[in-house]
PDB file of C-alpha atoms in Angstrom:
ATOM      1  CA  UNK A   1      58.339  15.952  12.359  1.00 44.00           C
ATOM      2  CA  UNK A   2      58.967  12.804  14.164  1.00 43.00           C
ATOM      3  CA  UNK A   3      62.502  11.201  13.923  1.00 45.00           C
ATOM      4  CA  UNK A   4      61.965   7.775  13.435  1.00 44.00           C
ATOM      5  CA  UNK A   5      63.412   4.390  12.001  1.00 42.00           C
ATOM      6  CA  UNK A   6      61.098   2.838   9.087  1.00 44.00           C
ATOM      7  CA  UNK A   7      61.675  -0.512   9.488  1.00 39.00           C
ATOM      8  CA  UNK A   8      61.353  -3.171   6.631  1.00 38.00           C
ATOM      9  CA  UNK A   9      57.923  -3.178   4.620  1.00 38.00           C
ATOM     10  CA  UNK A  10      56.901  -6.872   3.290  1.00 36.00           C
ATOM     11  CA  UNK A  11      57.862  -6.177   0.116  1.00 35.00           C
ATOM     12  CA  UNK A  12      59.969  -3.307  -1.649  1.00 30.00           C
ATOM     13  CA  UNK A  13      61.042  -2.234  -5.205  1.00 32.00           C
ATOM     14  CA  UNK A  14      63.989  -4.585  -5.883  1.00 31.00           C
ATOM     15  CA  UNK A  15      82.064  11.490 -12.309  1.00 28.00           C
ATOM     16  CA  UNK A  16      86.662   7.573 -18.305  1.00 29.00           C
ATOM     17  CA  UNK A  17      90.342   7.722 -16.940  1.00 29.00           C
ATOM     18  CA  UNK A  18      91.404   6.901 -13.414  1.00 32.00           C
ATOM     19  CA  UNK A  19      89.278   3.959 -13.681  1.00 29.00           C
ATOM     20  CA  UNK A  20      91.117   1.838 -10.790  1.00 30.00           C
ATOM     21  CA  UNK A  21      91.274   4.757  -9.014  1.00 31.00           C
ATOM     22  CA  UNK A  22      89.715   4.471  -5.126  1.00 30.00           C
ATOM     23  CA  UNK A  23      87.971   7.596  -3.904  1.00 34.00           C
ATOM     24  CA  UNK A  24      88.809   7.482  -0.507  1.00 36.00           C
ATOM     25  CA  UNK A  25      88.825  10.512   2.146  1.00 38.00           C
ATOM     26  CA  UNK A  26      89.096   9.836   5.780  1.00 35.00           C
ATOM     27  CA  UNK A  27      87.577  12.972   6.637  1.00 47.00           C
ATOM     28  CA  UNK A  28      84.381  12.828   4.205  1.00 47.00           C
ATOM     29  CA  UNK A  29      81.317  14.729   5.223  1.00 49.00           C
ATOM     30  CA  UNK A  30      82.203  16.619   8.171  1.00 53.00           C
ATOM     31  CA  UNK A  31      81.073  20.015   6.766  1.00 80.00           C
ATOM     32  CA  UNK A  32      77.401  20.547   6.014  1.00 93.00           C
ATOM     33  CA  UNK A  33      75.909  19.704   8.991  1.00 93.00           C
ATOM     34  CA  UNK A  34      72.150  19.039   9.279  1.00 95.00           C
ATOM     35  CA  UNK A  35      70.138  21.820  10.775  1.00 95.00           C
ATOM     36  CA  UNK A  36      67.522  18.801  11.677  1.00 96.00           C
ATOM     37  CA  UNK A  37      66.716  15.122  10.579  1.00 98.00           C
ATOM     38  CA  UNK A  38      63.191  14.907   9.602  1.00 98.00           C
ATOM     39  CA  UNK A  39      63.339  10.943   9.184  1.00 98.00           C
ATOM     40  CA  UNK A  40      65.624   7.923   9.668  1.00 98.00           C
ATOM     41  CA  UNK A  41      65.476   4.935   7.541  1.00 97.00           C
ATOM     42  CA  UNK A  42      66.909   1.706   6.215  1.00 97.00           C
ATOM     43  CA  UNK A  43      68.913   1.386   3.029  1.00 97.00           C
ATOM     44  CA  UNK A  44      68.428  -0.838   0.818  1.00 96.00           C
ATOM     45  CA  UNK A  45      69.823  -0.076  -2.336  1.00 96.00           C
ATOM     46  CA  UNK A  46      72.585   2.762  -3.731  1.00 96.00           C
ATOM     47  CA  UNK A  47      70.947   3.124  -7.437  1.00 96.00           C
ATOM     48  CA  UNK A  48      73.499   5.433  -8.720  1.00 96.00           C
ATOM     49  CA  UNK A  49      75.688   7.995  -7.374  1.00 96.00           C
ATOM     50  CA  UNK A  50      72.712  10.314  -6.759  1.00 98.00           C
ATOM     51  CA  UNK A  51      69.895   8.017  -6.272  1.00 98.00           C
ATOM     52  CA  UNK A  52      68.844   5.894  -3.142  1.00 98.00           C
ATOM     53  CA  UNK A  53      66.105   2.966  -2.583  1.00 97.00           C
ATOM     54  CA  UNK A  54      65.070   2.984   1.335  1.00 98.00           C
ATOM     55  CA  UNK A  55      63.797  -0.908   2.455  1.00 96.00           C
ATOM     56  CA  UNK A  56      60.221   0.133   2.461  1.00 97.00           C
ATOM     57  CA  UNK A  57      60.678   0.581  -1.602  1.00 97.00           C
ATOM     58  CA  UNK A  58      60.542   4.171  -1.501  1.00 98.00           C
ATOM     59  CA  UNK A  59      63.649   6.196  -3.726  1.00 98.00           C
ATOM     60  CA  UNK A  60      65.390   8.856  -2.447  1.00 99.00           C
ATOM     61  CA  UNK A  61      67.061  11.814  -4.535  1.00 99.00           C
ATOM     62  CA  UNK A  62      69.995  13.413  -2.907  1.00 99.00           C
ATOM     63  CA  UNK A  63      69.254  17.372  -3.057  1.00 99.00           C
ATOM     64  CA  UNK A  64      71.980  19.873  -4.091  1.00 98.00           C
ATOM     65  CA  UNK A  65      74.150  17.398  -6.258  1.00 98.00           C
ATOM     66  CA  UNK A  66      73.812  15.801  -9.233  1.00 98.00           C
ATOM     67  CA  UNK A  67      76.213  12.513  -9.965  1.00 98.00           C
ATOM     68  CA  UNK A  68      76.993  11.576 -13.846  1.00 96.00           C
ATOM     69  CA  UNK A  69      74.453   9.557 -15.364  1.00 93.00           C
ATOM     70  CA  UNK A  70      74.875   5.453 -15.212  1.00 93.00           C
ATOM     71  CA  UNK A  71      73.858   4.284 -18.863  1.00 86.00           C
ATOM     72  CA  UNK A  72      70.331   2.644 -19.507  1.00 84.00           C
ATOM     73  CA  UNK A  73      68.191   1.591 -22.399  1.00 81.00           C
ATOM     74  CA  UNK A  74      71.138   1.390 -24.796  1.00 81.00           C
ATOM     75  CA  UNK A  75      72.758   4.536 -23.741  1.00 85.00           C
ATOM     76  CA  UNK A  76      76.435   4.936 -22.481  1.00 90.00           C
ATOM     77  CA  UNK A  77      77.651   5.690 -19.194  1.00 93.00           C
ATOM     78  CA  UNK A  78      78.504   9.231 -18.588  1.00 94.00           C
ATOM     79  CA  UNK A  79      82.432   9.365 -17.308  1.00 94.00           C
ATOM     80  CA  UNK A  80      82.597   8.730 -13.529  1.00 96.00           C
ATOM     81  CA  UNK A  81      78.732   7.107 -13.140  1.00 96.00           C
ATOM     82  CA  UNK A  82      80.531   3.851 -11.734  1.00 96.00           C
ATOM     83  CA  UNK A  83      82.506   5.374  -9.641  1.00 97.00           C
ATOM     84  CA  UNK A  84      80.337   7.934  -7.922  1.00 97.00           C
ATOM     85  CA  UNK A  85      77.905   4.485  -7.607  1.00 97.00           C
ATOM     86  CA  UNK A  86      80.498   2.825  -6.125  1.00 97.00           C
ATOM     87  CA  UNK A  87      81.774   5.368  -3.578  1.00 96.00           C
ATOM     88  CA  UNK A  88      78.284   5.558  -2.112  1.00 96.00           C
ATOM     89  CA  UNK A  89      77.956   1.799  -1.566  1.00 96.00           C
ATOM     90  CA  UNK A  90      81.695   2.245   0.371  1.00 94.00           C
ATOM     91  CA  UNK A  91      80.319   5.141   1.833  1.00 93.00           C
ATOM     92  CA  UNK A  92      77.666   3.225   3.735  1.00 94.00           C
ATOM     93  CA  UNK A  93      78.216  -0.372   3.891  1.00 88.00           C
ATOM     94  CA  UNK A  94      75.587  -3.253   4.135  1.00 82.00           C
ATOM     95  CA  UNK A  95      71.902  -2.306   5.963  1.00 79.00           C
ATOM     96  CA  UNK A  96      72.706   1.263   6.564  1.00 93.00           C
ATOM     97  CA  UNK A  97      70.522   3.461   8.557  1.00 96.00           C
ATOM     98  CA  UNK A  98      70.581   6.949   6.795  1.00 97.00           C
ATOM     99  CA  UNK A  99      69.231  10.295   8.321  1.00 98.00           C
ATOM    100  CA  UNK A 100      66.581  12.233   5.499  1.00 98.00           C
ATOM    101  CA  UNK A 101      66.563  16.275   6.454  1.00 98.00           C
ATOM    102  CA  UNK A 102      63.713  16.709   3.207  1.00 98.00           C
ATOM    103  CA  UNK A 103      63.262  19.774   1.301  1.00 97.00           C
ATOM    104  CA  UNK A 104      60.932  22.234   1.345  1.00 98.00           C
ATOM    105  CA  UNK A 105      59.739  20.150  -1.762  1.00 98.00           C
ATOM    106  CA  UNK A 106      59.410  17.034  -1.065  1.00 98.00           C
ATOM    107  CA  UNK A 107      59.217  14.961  -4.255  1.00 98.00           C
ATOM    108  CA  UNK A 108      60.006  15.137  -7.588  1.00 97.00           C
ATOM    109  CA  UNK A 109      58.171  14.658 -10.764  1.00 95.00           C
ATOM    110  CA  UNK A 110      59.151  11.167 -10.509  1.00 96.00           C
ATOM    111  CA  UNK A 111      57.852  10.664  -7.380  1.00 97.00           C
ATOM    112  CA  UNK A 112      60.788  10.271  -5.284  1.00 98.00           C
ATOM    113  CA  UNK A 113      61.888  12.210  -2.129  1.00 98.00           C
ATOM    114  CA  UNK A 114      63.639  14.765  -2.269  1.00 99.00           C
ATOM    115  CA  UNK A 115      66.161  14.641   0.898  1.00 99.00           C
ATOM    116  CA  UNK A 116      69.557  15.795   1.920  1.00 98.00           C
ATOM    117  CA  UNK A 117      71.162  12.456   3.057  1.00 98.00           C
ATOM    118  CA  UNK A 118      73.628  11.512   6.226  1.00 97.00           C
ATOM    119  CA  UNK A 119      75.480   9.239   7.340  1.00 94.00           C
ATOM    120  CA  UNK A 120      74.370   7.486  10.741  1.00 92.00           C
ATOM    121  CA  UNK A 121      77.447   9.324  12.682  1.00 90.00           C
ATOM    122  CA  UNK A 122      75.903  12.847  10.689  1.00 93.00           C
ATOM    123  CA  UNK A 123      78.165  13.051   7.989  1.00 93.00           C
ATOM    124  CA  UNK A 124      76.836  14.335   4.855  1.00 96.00           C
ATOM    125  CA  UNK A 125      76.463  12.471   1.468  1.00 97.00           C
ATOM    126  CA  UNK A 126      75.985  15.077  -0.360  1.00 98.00           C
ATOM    127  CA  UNK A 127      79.841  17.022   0.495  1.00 97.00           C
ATOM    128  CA  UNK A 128      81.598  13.327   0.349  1.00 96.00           C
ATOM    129  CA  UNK A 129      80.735  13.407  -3.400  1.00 98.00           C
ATOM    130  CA  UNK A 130      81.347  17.248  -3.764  1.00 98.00           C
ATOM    131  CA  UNK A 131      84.735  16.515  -2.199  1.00 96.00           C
ATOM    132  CA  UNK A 132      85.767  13.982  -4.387  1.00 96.00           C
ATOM    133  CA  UNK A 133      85.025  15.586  -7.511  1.00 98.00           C
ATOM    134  CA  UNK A 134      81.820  12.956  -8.372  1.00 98.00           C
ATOM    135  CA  UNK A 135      79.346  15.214  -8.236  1.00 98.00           C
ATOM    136  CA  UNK A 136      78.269  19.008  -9.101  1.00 98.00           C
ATOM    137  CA  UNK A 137      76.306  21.265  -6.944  1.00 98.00           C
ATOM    138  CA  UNK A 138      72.961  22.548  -8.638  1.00 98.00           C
ATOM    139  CA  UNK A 139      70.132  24.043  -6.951  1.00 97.00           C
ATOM    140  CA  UNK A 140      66.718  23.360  -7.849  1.00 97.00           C
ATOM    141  CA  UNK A 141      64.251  25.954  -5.962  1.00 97.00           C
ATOM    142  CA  UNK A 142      62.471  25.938  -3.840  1.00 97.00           C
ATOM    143  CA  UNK A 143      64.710  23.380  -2.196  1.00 98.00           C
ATOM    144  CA  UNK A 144      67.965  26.208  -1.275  1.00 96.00           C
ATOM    145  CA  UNK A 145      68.780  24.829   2.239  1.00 96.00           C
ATOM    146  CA  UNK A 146      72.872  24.454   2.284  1.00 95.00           C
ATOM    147  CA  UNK A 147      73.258  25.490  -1.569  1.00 94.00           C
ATOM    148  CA  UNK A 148      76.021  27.810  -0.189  1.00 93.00           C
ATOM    149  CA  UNK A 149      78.214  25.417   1.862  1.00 95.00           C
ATOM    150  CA  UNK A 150      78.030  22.392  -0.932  1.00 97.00           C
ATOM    151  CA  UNK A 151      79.424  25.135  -3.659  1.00 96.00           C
ATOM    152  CA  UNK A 152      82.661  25.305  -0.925  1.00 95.00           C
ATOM    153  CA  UNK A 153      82.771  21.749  -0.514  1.00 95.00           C
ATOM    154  CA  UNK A 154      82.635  21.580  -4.692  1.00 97.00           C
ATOM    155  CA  UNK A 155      85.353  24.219  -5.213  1.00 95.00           C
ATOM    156  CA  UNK A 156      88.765  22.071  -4.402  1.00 92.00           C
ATOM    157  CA  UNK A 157      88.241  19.344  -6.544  1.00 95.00           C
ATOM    158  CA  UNK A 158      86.981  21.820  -8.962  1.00 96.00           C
ATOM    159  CA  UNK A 159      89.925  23.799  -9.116  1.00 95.00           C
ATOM    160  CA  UNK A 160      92.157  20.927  -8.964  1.00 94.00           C
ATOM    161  CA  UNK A 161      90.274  19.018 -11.861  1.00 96.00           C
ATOM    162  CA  UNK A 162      88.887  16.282  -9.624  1.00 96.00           C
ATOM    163  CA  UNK A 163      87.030  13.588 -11.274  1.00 96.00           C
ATOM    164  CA  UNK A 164      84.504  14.937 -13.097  1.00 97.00           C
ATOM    165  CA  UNK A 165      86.007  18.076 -13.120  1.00 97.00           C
ATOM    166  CA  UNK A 166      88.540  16.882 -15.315  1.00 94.00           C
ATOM    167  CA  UNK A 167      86.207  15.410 -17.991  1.00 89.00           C
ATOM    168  CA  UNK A 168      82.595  15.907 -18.156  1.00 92.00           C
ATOM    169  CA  UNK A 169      81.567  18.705 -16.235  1.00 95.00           C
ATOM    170  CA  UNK A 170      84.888  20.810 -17.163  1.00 94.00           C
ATOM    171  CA  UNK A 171      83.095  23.634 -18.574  1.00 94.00           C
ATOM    172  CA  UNK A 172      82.797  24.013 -22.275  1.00 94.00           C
ATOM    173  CA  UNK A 173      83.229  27.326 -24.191  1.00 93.00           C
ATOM    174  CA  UNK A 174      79.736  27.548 -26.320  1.00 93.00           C
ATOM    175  CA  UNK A 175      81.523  28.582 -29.395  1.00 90.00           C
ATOM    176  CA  UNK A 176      82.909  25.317 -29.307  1.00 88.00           C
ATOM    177  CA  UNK A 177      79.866  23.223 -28.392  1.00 88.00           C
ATOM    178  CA  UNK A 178      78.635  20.402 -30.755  1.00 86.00           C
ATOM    179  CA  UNK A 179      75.212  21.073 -31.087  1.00 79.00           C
ATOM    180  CA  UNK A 180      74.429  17.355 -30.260  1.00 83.00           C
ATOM    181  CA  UNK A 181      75.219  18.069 -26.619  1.00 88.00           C
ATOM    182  CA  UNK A 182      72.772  17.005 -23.885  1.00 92.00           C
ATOM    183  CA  UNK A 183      71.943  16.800 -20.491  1.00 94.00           C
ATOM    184  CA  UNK A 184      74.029  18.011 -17.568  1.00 96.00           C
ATOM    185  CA  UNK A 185      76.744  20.374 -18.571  1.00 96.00           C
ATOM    186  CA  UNK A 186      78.640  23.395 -17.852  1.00 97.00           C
ATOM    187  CA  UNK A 187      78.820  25.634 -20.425  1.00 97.00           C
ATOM    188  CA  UNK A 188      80.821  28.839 -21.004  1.00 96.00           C
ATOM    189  CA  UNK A 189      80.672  32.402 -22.818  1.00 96.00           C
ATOM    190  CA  UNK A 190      79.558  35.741 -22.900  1.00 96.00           C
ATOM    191  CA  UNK A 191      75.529  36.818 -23.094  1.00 97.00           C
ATOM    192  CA  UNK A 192      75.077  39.311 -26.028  1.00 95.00           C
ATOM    193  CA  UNK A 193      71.583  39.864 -26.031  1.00 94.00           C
ATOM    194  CA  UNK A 194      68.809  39.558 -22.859  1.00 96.00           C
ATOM    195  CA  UNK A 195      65.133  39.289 -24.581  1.00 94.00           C
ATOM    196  CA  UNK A 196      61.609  38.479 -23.534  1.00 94.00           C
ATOM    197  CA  UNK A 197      58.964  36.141 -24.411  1.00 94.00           C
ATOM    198  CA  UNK A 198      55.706  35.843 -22.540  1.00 94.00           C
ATOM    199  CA  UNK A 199      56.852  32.830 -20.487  1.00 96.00           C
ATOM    200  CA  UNK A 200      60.454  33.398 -19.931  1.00 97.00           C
ATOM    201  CA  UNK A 201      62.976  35.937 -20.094  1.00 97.00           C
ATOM    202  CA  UNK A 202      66.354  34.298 -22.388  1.00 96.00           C
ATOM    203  CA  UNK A 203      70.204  35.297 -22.046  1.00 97.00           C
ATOM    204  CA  UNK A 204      71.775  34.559 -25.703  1.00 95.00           C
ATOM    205  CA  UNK A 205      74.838  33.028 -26.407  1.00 95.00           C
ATOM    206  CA  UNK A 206      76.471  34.461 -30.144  1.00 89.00           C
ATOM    207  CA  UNK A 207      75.135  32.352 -32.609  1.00 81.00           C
ATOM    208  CA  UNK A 208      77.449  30.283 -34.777  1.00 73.00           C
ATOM    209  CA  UNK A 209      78.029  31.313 -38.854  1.00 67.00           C
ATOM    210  CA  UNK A 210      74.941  30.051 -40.628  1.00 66.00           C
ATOM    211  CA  UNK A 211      72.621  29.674 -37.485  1.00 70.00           C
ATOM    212  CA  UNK A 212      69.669  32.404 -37.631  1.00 68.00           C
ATOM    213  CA  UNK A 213      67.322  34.033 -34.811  1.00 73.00           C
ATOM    214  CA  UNK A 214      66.463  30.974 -32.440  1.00 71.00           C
ATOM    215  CA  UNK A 215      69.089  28.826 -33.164  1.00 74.00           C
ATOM    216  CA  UNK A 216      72.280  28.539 -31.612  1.00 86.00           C
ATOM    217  CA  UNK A 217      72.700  28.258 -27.962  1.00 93.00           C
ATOM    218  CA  UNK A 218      70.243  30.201 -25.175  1.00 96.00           C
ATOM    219  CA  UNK A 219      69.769  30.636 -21.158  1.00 98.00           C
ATOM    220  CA  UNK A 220      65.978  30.238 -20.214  1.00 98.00           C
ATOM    221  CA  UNK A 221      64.520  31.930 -17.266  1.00 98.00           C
ATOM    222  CA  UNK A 222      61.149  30.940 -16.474  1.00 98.00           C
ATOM    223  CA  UNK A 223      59.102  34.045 -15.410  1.00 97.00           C
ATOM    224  CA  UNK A 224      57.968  32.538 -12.684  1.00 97.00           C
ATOM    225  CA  UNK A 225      61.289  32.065 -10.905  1.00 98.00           C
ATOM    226  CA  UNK A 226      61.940  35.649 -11.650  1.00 97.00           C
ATOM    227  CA  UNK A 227      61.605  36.015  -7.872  1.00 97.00           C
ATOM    228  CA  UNK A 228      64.553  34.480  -7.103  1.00 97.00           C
ATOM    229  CA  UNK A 229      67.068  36.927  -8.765  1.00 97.00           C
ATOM    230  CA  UNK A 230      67.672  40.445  -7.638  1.00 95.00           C
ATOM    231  CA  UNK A 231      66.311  42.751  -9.491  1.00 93.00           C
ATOM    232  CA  UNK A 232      68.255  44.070 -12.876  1.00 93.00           C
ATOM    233  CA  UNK A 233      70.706  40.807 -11.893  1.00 96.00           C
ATOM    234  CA  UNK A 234      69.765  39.294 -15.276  1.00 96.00           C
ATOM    235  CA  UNK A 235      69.292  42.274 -17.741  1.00 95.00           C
ATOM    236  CA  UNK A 236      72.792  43.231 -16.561  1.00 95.00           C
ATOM    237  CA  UNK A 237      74.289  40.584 -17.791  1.00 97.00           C
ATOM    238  CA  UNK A 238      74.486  41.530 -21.277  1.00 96.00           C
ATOM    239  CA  UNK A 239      77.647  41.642 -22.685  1.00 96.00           C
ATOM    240  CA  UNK A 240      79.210  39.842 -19.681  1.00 96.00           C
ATOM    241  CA  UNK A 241      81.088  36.144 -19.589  1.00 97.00           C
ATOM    242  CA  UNK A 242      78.908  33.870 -17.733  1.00 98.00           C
ATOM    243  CA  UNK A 243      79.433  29.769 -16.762  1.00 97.00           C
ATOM    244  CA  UNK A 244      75.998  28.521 -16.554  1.00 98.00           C
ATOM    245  CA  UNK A 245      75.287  24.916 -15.199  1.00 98.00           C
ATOM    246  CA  UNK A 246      72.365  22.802 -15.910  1.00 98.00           C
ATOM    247  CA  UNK A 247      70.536  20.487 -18.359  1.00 97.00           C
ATOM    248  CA  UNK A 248      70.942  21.036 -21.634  1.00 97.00           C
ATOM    249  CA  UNK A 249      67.761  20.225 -24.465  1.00 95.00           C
ATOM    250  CA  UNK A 250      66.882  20.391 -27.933  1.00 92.00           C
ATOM    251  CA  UNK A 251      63.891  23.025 -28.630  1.00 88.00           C
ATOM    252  CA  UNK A 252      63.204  23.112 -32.046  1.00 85.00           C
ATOM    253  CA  UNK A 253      66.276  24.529 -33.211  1.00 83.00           C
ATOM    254  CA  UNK A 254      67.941  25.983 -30.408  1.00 90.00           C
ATOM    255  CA  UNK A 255      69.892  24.418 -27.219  1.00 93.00           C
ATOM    256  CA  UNK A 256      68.572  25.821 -24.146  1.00 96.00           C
ATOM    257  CA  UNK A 257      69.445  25.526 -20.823  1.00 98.00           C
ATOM    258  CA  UNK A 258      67.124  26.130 -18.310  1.00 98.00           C
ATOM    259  CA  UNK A 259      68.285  28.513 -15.093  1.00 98.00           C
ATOM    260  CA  UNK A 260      65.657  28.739 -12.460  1.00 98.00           C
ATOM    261  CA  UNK A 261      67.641  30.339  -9.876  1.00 97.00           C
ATOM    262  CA  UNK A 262      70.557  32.758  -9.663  1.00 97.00           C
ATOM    263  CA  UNK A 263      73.390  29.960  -8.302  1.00 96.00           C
ATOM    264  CA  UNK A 264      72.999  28.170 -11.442  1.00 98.00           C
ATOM    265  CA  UNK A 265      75.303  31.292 -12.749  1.00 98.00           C
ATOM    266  CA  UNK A 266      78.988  32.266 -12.293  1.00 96.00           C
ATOM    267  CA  UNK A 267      79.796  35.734 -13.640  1.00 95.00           C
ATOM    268  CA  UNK A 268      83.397  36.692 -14.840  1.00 87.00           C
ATOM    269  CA  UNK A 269      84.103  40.344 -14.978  1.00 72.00           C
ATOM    270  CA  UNK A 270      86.807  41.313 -17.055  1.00 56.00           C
ATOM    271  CA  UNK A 271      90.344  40.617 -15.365  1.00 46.00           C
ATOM    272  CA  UNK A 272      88.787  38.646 -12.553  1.00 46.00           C
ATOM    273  CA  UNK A 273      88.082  35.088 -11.544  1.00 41.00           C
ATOM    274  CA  UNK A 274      84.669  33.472 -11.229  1.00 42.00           C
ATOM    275  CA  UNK A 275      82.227  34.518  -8.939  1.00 42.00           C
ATOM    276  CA  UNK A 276      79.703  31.975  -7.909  1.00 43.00           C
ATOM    277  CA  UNK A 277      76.313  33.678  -6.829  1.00 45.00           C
ATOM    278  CA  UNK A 278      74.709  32.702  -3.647  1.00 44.00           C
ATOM    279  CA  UNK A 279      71.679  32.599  -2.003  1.00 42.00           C
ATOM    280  CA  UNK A 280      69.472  32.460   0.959  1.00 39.00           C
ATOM    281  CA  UNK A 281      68.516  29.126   2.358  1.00 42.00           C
ATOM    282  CA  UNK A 282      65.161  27.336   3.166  1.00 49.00           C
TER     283      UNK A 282
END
C-alpha cells in the first residue's frame, strides 16, 4: 500500500480529580513501534481522546484503546474525557502529519477508519495514552496487531492508579454493581455457571437476592468468535474469579457484556495475581 500524504480536500467535516493536572511524559510513545505505515495524512481535528478528523473530512478511530467518553446530547462527561482530549491536541500540535498502519478491518460501523496512529517522528498514540493512565486497552477482532505490547504499556499506570485507573475504569466487584451501569467498564467476580444458547455461549456472574434466571449480570460470547479462544478456555472458567473489560448494556433484564476475544479476560487463580490473556497478532 502506497505511503502517501493526503493533502487538503476543498471541503471537510468541520480518563473528576486531578483536574489541573498536566499529563506530560518526555518519553511518550517510544514502545509499540509500527511494523508498517499504510498511509500518511493531515490532521485536522483531535475529536476526543480516541477519535481523529484527517483534513480530507475523513475520522479516524485509534485501534487497541478506548479513551472515556466526552459528554453529548445532554449526557455527562465520563471522568478524564477532557483530559485524554486535551493530551492528544499537546501530543500533536497545529497541522500535524500523522502515520495510519490500518487494521485488518478497516472501518467501523460508523464508517470511520480503523488505524493505529503515530506521531510524525513514529511514536505511537495509542501507548502515550496507555502510559498516562487515559485510556484502556481492548481488542476488537479481527483487528489483534500489537494487543500484547499496549496491555504492557497499560499495566504501570494501572497498577499505580493512573488517571482513569483511579476512577472509572478501576474495576468494580459485580456484587456491588448498580444495575444502572453502562458502557465501558471493568467489572469483577467469579463465573458460577457457563451455559449455551444458539447464538452465544454466556459466563454468569451470581445473581443478586431477588433477581431470577436472566437477570443479574452475564459474559456473552458470540459463537462466532468462538475461534478465537482455545479450546475448553471458556467452559473452564466456571467457578473461577475473572476481570472482564468491555461495554456494558441493558438486555431485557440482564447486564451483559459482550467478550469477543480471549484478552478481554483476566483470570485470578486462587492465591495469585491477575493474569492478562494474550494473543496472536494480525
Amino acid at each position: 500500500m502506497t505511503d502517501r500524504v493526503r493533502k487538503k480536500a476543498p471541503h471537510w467535516g468541520a480518563f473528576f480529580v486531578c483536574v489541573g493536572l498536566l499529563f506530560t511524559l518526555p518519553a511518550w510513545g517510544q514502545d509499540c513501534p509500527a511494523d508498517r505505515i499504510d498511509e500518511r495524512a493531515e490532521l485536522a481535528q483531535v475529536v476526543d481522546g480516541d477519535t481523529l478528523r484527517l483534513r480530507d473530512g475523513r475520522r479516524v478511530r485509534l485501534i487497541g484503546v478506548n479513551a472515556p467518553e466526552i459528554g453529548r446530547d445532554g449526557r455527562p462527561s465520563e471522568p478524564f474525557s477532557q483530559q485524554a482530549r486535551d493530551a492528544m491536541k499537546r501530543m500533536l500540535g497545529r497541522n500535524a502529519v500523522v502515520g495510519l498502519r490500518f487494521g485488518t478491518e478497516r472501518k467501523d460501523r460508523y464508517g470511520r477508519l480503523l488505524a493505529h496512529v503515530y506521531h510524525a517522528d513514529g511514536r505511537s498514540l495509542e501507548v502515550a495514552l496507555l502510559t498516562q493512565g487515559l485510556a484502556a486497552q481492548i481488542v476488537v477482532p479481527p483487528n489483534v496487531y500489537g494487543q500484547a505490547c499496549y496491555r504492557a504499556a497499560e499495566r504501570e499506570a494501572r497498577e499505580t492508579g493512573r488517571g482513569v485507573w483511579g476512577s472509572i475504569y478501576r474495576p468494580q466487584a459485580v456484587e456491588a454493581l448498580p444495575r444502572s451501569t453502562r458502557g465501558f467498564r471493568l467489572i469483577s467476580g467469579r463465573i458460577t455457571s457457563v451455559g449455551d444458547s444458539k447464538y452465544s455461549v454466556w459466563l454468569n456472574f451470581p445473581r443478586k437476592a431477588g433477581e431470577k434466571k436472566r437477570e443479574g449480570v452475564a459474559l456473552r460470547v458470540p459463537r462466532k468468535d468462538l475461534l478465537n479462544f482455545p479450546n475448553d478456555f471458556l467452559r473452564d472458567l466456571q467457578g473461577r474469579h475473572v476481570v472482564a473489560r468491555g461495554w456494558l448494556f441493558r438486555h431485557k433484564k440482564q447486564l451483559v457484556m459482550v467478550i469477543r476475544h480471549p484478552a478481554a479476560l483476566e483470570v485470578r487463580p486462587a492465591g495469585m495475581q491477575v493474569a492478562a490473556v494474550n494473543a496472536v497478532t494480525d
